[in-house]
Coordinates of C-alpha atoms and ligand atoms in Angstrom, one line a residue:
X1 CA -88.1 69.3 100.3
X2 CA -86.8 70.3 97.1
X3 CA -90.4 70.0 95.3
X4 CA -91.6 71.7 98.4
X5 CA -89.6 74.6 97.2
X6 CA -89.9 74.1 93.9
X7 CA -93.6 74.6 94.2
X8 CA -93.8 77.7 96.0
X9 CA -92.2 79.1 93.4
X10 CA -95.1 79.4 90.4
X11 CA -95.7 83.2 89.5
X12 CA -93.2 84.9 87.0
X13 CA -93.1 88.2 85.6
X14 CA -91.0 88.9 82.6
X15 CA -89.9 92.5 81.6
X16 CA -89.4 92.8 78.1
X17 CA -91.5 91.4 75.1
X18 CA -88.5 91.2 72.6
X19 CA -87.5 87.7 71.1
X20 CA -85.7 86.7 74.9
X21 CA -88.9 87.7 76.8
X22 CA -91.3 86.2 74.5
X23 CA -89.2 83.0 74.2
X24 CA -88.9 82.9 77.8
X25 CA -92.5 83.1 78.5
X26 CA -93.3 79.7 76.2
X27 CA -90.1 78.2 78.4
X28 CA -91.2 78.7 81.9
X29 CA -95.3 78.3 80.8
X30 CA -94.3 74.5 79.6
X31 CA -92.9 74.5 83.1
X32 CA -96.1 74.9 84.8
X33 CA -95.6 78.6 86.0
X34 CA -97.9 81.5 85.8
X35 CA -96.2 84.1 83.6
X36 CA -97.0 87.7 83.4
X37 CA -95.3 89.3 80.5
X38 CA -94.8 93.5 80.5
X39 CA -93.9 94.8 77.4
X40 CA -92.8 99.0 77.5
X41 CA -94.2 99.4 73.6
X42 CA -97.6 98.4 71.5
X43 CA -98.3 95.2 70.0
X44 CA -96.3 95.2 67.1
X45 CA -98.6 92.2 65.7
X46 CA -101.1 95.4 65.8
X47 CA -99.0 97.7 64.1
X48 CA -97.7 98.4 60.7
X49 CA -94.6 98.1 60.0
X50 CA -93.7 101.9 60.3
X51 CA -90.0 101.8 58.3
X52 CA -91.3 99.9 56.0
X53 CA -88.2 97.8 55.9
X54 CA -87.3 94.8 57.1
X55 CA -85.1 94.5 59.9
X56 CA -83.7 91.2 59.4
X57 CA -81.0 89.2 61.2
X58 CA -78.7 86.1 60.9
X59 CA -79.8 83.1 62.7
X60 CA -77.7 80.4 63.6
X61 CA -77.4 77.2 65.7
X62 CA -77.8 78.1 68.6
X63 CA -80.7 80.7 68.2
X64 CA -82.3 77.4 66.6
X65 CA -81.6 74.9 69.0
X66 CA -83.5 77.1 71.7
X67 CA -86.3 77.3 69.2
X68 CA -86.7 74.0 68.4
X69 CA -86.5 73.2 72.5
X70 CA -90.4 74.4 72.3
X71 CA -90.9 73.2 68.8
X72 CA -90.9 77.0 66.8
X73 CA -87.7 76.0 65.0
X74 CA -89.9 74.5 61.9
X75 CA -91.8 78.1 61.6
X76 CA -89.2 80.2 61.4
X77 CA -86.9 78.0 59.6
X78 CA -90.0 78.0 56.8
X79 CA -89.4 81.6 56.9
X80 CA -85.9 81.5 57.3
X81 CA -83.5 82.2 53.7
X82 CA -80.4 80.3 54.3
X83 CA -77.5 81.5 53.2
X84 CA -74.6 79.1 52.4
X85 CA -71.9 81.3 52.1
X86 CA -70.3 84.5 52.4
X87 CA -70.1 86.2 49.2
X88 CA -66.7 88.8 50.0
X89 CA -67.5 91.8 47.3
X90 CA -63.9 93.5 46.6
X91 CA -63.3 97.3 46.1
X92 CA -63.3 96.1 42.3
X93 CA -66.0 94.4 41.7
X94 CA -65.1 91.0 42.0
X95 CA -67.7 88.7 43.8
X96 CA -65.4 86.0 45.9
X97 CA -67.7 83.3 47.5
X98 CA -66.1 81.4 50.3
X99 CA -69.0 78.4 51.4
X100 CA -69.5 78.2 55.3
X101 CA -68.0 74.6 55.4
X102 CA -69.7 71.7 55.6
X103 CA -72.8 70.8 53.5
X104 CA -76.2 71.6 55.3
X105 CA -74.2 74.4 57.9
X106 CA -75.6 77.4 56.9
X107 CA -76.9 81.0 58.1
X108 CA -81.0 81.2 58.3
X109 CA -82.0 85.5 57.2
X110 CA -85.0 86.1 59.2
X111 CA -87.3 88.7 59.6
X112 CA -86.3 90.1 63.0
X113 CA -90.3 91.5 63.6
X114 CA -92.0 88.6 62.1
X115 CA -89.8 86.2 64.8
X116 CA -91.1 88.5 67.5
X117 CA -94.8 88.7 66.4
X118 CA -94.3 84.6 66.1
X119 CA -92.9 84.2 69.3
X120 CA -95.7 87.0 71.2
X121 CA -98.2 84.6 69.2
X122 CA -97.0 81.1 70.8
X123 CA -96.7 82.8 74.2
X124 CA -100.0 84.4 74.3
X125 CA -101.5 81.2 73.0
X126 CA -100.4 79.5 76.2
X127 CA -103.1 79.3 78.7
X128 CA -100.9 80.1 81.6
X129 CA -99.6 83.4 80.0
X130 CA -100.7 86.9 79.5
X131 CA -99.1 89.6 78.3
X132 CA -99.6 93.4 78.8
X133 CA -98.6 95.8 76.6
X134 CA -98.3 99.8 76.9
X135 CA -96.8 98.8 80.5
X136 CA -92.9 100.0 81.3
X137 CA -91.1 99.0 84.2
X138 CA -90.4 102.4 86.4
X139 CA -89.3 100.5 89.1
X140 CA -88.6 97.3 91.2
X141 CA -88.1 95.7 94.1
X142 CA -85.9 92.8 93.2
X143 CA -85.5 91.4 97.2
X144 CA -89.2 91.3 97.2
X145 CA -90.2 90.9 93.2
X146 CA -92.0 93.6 93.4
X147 CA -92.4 95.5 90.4
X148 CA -93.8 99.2 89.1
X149 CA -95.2 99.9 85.4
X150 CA -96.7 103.0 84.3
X151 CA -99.8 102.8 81.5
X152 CA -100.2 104.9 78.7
X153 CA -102.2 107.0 80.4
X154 CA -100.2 107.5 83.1
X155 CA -102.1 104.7 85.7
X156 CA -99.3 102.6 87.7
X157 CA -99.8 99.5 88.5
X158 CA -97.5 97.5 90.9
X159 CA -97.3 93.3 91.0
X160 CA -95.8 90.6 93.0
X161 CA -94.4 88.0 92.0
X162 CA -91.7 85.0 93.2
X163 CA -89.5 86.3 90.6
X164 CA -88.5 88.8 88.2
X165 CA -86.6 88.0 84.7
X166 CA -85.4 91.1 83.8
X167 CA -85.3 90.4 79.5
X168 CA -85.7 94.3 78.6
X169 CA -83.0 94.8 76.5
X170 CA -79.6 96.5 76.4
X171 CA -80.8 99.4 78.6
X172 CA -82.5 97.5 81.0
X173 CA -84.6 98.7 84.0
X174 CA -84.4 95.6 85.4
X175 CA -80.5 95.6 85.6
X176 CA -80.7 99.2 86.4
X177 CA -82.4 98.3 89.8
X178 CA -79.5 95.6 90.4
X179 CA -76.9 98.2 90.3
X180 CA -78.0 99.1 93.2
X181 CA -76.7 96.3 95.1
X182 CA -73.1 94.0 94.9
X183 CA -73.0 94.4 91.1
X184 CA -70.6 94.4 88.1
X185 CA -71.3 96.2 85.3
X186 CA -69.5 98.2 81.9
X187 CA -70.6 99.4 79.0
X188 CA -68.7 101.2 76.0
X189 CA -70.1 102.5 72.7
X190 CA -67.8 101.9 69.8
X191 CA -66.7 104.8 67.3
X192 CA -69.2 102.9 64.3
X193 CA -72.5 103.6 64.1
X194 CA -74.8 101.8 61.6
X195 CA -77.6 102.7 58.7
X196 CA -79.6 100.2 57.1
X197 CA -80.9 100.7 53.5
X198 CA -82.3 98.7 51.2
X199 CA -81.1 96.8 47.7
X200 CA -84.4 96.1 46.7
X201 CA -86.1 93.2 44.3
X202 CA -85.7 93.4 40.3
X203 CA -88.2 95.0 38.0
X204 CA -89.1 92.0 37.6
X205 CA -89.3 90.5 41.0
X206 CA -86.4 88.8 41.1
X207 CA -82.9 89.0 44.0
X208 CA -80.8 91.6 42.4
X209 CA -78.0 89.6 43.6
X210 CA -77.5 85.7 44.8
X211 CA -79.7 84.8 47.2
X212 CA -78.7 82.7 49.3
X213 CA -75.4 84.5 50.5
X214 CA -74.2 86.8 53.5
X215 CA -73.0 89.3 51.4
X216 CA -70.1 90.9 52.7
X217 CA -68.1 94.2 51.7
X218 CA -64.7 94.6 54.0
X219 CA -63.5 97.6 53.6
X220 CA -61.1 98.7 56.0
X221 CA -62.9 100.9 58.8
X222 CA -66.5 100.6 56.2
X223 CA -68.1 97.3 56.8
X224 CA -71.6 96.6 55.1
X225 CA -73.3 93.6 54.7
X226 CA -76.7 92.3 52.8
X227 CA -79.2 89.9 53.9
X228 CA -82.0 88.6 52.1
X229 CA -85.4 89.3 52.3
X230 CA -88.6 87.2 51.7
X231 CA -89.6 89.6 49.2
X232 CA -86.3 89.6 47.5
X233 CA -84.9 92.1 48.4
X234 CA -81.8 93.3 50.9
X235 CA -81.7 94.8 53.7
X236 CA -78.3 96.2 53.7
X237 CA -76.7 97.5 57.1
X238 CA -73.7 100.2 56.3
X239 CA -70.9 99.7 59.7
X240 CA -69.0 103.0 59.5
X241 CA -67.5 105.9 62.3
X242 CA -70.0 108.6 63.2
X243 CA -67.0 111.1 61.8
X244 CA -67.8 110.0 58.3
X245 CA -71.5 109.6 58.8
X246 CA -71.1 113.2 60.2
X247 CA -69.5 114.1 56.8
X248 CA -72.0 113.3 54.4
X249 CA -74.6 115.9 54.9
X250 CA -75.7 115.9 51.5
X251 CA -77.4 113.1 48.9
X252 CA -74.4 113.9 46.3
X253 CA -71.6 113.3 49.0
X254 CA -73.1 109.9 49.9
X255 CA -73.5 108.9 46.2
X256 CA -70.1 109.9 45.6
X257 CA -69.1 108.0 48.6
X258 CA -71.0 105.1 47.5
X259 CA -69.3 105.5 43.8
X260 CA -65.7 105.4 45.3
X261 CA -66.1 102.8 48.5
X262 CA -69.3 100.5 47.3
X263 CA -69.7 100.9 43.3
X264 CA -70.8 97.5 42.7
X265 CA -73.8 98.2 45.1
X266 CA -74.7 101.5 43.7
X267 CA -76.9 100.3 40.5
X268 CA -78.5 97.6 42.9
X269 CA -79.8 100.1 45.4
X270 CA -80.4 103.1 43.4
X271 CA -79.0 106.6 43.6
X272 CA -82.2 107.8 44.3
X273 CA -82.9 104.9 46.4
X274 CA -79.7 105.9 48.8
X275 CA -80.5 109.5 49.0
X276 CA -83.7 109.2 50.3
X277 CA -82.9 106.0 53.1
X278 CA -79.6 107.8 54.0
X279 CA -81.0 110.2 55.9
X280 CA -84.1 108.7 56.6
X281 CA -82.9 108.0 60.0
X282 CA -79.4 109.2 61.6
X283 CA -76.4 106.8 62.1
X284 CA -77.5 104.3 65.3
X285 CA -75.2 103.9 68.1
X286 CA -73.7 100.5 69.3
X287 CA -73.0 99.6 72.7
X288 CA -71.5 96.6 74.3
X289 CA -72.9 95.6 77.7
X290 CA -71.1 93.7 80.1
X291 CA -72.6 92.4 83.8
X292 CA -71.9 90.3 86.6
X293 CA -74.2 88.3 88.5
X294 CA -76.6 87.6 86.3
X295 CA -79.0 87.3 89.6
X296 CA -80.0 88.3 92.7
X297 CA -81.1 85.9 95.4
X298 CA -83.6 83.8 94.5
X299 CA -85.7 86.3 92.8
X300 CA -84.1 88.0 89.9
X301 CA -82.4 87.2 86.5
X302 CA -80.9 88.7 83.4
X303 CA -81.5 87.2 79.9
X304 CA -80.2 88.6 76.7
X305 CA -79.3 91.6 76.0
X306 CA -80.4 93.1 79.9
X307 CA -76.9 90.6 80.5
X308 CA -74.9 90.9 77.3
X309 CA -75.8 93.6 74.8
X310 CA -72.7 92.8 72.1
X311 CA -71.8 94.7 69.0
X312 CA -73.4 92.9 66.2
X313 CA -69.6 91.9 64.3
X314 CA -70.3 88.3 64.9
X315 CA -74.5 88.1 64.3
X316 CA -74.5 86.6 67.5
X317 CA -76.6 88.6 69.9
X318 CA -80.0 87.4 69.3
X319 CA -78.6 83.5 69.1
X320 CA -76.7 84.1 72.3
X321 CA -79.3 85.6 74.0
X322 CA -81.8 83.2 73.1
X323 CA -79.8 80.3 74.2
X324 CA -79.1 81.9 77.3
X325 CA -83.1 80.8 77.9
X326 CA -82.1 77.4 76.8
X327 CA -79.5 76.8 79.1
X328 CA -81.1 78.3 81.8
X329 CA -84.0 75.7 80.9
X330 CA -81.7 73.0 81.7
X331 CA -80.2 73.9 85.0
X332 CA -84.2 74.1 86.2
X333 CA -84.5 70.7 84.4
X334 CA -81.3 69.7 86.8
X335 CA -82.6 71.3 89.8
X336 CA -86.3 70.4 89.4
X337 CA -87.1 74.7 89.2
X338 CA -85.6 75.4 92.2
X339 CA -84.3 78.7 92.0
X340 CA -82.3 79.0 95.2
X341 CA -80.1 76.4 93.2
X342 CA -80.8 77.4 89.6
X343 CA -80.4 81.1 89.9
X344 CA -77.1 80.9 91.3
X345 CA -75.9 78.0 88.9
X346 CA -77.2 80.0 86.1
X347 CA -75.1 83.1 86.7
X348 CA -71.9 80.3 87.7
X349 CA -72.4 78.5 84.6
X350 CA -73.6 81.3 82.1
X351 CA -72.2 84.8 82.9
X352 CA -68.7 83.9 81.9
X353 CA -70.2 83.4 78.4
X354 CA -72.1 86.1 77.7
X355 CA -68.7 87.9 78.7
X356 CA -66.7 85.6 76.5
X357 CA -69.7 86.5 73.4
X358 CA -69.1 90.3 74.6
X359 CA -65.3 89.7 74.1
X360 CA -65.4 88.0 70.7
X361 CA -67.8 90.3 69.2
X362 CA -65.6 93.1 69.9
X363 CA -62.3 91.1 68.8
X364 CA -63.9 90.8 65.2
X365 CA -64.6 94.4 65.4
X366 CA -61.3 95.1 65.4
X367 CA -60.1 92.2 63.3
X368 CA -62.7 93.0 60.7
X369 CA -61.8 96.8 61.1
X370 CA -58.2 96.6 60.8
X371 CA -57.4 93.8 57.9
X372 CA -56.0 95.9 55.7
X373 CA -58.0 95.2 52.8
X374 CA -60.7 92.7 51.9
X375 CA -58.0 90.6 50.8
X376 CA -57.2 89.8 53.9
X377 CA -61.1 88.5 55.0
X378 CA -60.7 86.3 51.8
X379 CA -57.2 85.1 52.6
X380 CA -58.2 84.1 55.8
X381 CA -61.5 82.5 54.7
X382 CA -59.7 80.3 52.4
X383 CA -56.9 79.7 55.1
X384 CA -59.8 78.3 57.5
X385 CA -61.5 76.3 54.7
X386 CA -58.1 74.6 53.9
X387 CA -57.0 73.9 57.1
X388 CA -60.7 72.7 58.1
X389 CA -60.1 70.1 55.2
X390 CA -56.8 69.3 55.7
X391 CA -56.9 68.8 59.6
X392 CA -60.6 68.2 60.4
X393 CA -60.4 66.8 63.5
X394 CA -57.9 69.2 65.1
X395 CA -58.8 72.5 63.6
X396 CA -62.4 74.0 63.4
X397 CA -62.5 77.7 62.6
X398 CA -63.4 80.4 65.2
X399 CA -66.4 81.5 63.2
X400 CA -67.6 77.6 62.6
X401 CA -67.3 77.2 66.2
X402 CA -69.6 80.3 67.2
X403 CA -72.0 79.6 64.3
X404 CA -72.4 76.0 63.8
X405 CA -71.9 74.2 67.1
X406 CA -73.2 75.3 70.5
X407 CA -69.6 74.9 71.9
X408 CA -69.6 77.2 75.2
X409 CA -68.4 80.9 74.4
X410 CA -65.3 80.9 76.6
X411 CA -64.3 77.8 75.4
X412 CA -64.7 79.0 71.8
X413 CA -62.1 82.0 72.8
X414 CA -59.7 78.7 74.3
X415 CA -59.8 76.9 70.9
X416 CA -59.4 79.8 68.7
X417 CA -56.1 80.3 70.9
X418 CA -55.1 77.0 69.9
X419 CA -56.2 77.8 66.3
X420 CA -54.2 80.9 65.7
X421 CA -51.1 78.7 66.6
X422 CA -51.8 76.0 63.8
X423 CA -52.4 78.9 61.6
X424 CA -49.5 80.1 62.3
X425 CA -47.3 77.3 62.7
X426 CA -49.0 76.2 58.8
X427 CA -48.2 79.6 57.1
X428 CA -44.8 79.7 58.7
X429 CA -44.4 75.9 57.5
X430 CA -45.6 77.0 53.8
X431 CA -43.7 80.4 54.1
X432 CA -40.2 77.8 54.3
X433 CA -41.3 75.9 51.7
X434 CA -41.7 78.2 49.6
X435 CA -38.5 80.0 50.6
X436 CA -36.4 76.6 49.9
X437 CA -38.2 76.0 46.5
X438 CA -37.1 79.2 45.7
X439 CA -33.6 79.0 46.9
X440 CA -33.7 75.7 45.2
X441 CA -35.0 77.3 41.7
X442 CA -32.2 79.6 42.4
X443 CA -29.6 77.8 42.6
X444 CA -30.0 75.3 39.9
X445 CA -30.8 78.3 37.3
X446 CA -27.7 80.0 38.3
X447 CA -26.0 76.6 38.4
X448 CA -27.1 76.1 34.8
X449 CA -26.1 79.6 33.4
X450 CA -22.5 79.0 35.3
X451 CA -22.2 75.3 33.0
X452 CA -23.2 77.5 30.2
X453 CA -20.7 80.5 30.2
X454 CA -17.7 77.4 30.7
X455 CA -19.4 76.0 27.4
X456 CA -18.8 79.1 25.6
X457 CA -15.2 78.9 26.7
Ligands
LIG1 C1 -77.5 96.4 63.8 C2 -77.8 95.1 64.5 C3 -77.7 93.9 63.8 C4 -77.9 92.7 64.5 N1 -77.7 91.5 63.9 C5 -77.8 90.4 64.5 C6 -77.7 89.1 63.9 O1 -77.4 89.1 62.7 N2 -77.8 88.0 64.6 C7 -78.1 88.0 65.9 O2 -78.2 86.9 66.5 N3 -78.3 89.2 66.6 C8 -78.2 90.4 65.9 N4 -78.4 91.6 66.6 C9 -78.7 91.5 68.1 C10 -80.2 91.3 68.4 O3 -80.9 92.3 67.7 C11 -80.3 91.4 69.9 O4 -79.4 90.6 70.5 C12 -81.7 90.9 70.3 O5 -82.7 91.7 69.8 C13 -81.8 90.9 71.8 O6 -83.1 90.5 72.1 P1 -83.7 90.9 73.6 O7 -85.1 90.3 73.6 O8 -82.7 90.5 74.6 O9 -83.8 92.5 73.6 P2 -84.6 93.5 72.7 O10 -84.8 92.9 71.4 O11 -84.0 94.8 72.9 O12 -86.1 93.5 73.4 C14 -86.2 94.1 74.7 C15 -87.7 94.4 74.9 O13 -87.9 95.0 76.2 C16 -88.8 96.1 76.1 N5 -88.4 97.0 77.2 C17 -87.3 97.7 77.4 N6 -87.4 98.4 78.6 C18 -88.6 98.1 79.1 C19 -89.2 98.5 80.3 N7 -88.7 99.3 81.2 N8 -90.5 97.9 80.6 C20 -91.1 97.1 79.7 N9 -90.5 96.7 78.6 C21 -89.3 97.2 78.3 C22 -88.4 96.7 74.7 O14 -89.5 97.5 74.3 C23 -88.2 95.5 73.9 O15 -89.4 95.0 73.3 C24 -78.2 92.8 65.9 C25 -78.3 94.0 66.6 C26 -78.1 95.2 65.9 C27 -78.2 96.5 66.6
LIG2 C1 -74.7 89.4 60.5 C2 -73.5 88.4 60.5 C3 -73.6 87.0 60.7 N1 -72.4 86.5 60.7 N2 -71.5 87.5 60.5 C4 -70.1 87.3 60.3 C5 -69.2 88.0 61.2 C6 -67.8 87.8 61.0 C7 -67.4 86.9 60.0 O1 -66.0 86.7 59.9 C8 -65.1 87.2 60.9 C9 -63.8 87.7 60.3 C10 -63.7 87.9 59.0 C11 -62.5 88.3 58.5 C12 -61.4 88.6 59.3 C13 -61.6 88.4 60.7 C14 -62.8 88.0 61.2 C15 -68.3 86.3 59.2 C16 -67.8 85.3 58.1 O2 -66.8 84.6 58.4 O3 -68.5 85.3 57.1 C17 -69.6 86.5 59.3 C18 -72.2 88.7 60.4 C19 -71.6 90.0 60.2 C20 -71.9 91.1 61.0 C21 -71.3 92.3 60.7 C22 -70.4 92.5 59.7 CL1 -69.6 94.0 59.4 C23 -70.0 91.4 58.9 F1 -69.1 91.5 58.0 C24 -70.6 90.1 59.2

């Protein structure tokens, strides 16, 4: 019976040819399905890169594991540019470089287009897959997978299929259409906005700074980070409220700015450098996306970003998203594809973690927002390393845990419960110790002067 069902169920279409939908494609094609892929924008493999910059991204283990399920993981790890550590830039210029723990566990930089036009590549490649580009979902029927898409030119085609994965991003048509039924969903748009700009290569080719580092500036309510670039540069992403994007109107302002907040990164991008990215493009907005089911019957599902958009404070969007078509993977493996089982199991076993990844993206946020000063991001990176040495089998740290292991989201928010009390319990414990050595240093000087004075006498 099962296979019976299993079989009737052959002909996808995926919304959305970003990394999820692209990825998804190569899953469900080694599957044995027909896929039909729409994608709402141009090829970019036929397009040049319009910015001009590189939009890169950190990639961690679980983005990788659900690459190397199909065998990609090689490819982009080739391209990849790990990056050990996080090198914490202070307000004076000191470089601090705290490694990510244990040898091998590092951050892959990777060209966020160049993993797309890889991924469209393999999927295309697959005989059982075609994509369509210029073709945006207008509008669906998700109880019968049917689905709408206007053309370019206006033309609009409509298809049926057994199902509809709905992988079109953080504004999703897909999960638009789902609203309309039993359906939880919030959204919120934080107060930061981002920029990206560039610190590009030397005169003479080279990284103006260390390579192979997540290069971090905390300051208070301005967060900016730099990630390497094949070509040596950095793309460098500027975290800061629209108020004081709103501010700097003019190039002088900003380099003032940069002078007072950034100076060490000031000669590495170039005054005239910053003027002209600045306001290349205005501050982008940030939203975090949060839904519930992540299905409808037997013929529709979320995946990445159309389930969990997440502000970017933990560099785990794309990795979560792209697992999310990893562990979907497994629950067809466990259920032989049939989705009257798997759809359901995916949004029982899954939803609670893109929530959880929603949760802890927003936590750092705030955590990352409010430590008073980069000290703090130090103190506590140091704190983590130590206590990771000193208690390795009871304490992993929060960030190790998202980054490094593919330890369930919500169960990463548990742990790091149970983590803040050891930290807490070991800074009290040291705070004593050092209030008794004190005491003790104290007394015995004071001792010694009273022995003295009677001397004298
Ligand atoms: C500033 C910033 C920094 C980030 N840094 C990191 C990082 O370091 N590490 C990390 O893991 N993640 C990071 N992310 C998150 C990551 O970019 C996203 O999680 C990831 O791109 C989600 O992929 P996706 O395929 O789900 O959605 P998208 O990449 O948004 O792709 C959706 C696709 O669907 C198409 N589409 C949309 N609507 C329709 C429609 N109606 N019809 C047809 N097609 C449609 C779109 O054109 C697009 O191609 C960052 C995000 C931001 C904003
Ligand atoms: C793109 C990417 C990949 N990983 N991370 C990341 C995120 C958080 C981190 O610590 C949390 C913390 C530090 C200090 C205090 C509390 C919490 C660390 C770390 O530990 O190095 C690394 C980012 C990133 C993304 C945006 C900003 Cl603004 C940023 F700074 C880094």
């Amino acid at each position: 019976m099962a296979n019976e069902i299993a079989d009737k169920k052959k002909h996808i279409v995926i919304v959305g040819g970003g990394p999820v939908g692209a990825l998804n494609a190569c899953y469900l094609s080694r599957r044995g399905f027909k896929v039909d892929l729409y994608e709402g924008r141009n090829d970019i493999r036929q397009e040049e890169n319009a910015t001009g910059r590189s939009i890169n991204l950190a990639l961690s283990c679980r983005g990788i594991a659900a690459l190397n399920h199909v065998g990609l993981d090689k490819r982009v790890m080739a391209l990849g540019i790990p990056m050990k550590a996080r090198m914490i830039h202070l307000p004076n210029g000191e470089l601090y470089s705290v490694p990510y723990g244990k040898t091998g566990q590092h951050l892959l930089s990777i060209d966020r287009l160049q993993l797309n036009k890889d991924l469209l590549t393999v999927a295309s490649s697959q005989p059982n897959v075609s994509i369509h580009f210029n073709t945006k979902l207008i509008n669906c029927d998700i109880k019968k997978a049917k689905a709408t898409f206007s053309k370019k030119d206006g033309a609009e085609i409509t298809t049926t299929s057994d199902a509809i994965f709905g992988c079109d991003g953080a504004f999703s048509a897909v999960r638009r259409q789902m609203q309309r039924g039993v359906f939880n969903y919030s959204q919120e748009y934080i107060q930061h906005g981002y920029k990206e700009l560039t610190i590009p290569s030397t005169k003479n080719g080279e990284f103006a700074m260390a390579a192979n580092y997540l290069h971090i500036w905390p300051r208070h309510e301005f967060m900016m980070i730099g990630l390497p670039n094949q070509d040596k540069s950095f793309t460098v992403t500027l975290f800061m409220p629209f108020t004081k994007f709103n501010a700097l109107t003019k190039g002088d302002e900003v380099v003032e700015f940069f002078k007072e907040v950034f100076p060490d990164s000031l000669p590495l991008i170039g005054e005239e450098l910053l003027r002209e990215d600045f306001f290349k493009l205005p501050a982008l907005s940030l939203v975090s996306v949060k839904c519930s089911p992540y299905h409808c019957g037997n013929t529709v599902a979320l995946f990445g970003d159309a389930a969990h958009a997440v502000v970017p404070f933990f560099g785990q969007g794309l990795n979560g998203s792209l697992e999310d078509v990893l562990v979907f993977d497994g629950i067809m493996e466990k259920h032989e594809n049939d989705f009257d089982k798997v759809l359901p199991e995916y949004t029982k076993v899954r939803c609670k973690d893109g929530q959880a990844l929603a949760d802890l993206s927003k936590q750092n946020y705030i955590e990352m927002r409010s430590s008073v000063v980069s000290l703090w991001f130090l103190f506590r990176k140091k704190v983590d390393n130590i206590l990771t040495t000193v208690l390795p089998s009871m304490f992993v740290p929060k960030y190790s845990m998202v980054a490094f292991t593919r330890t369930p989201y919500h169960q990463v928010i548990l742990q790091s419960k149970r983590n803040d009390k050891i930290i807490n319990t070991a800074l009290l414990v040291f705070a004593l110790f050092m209030i008794g050595a004190c005491f003790c240093l104290f007394t015995s000087y004071k001792d010694g002067s009273v022995t003295d004075s009677k001397t004298e006498l």
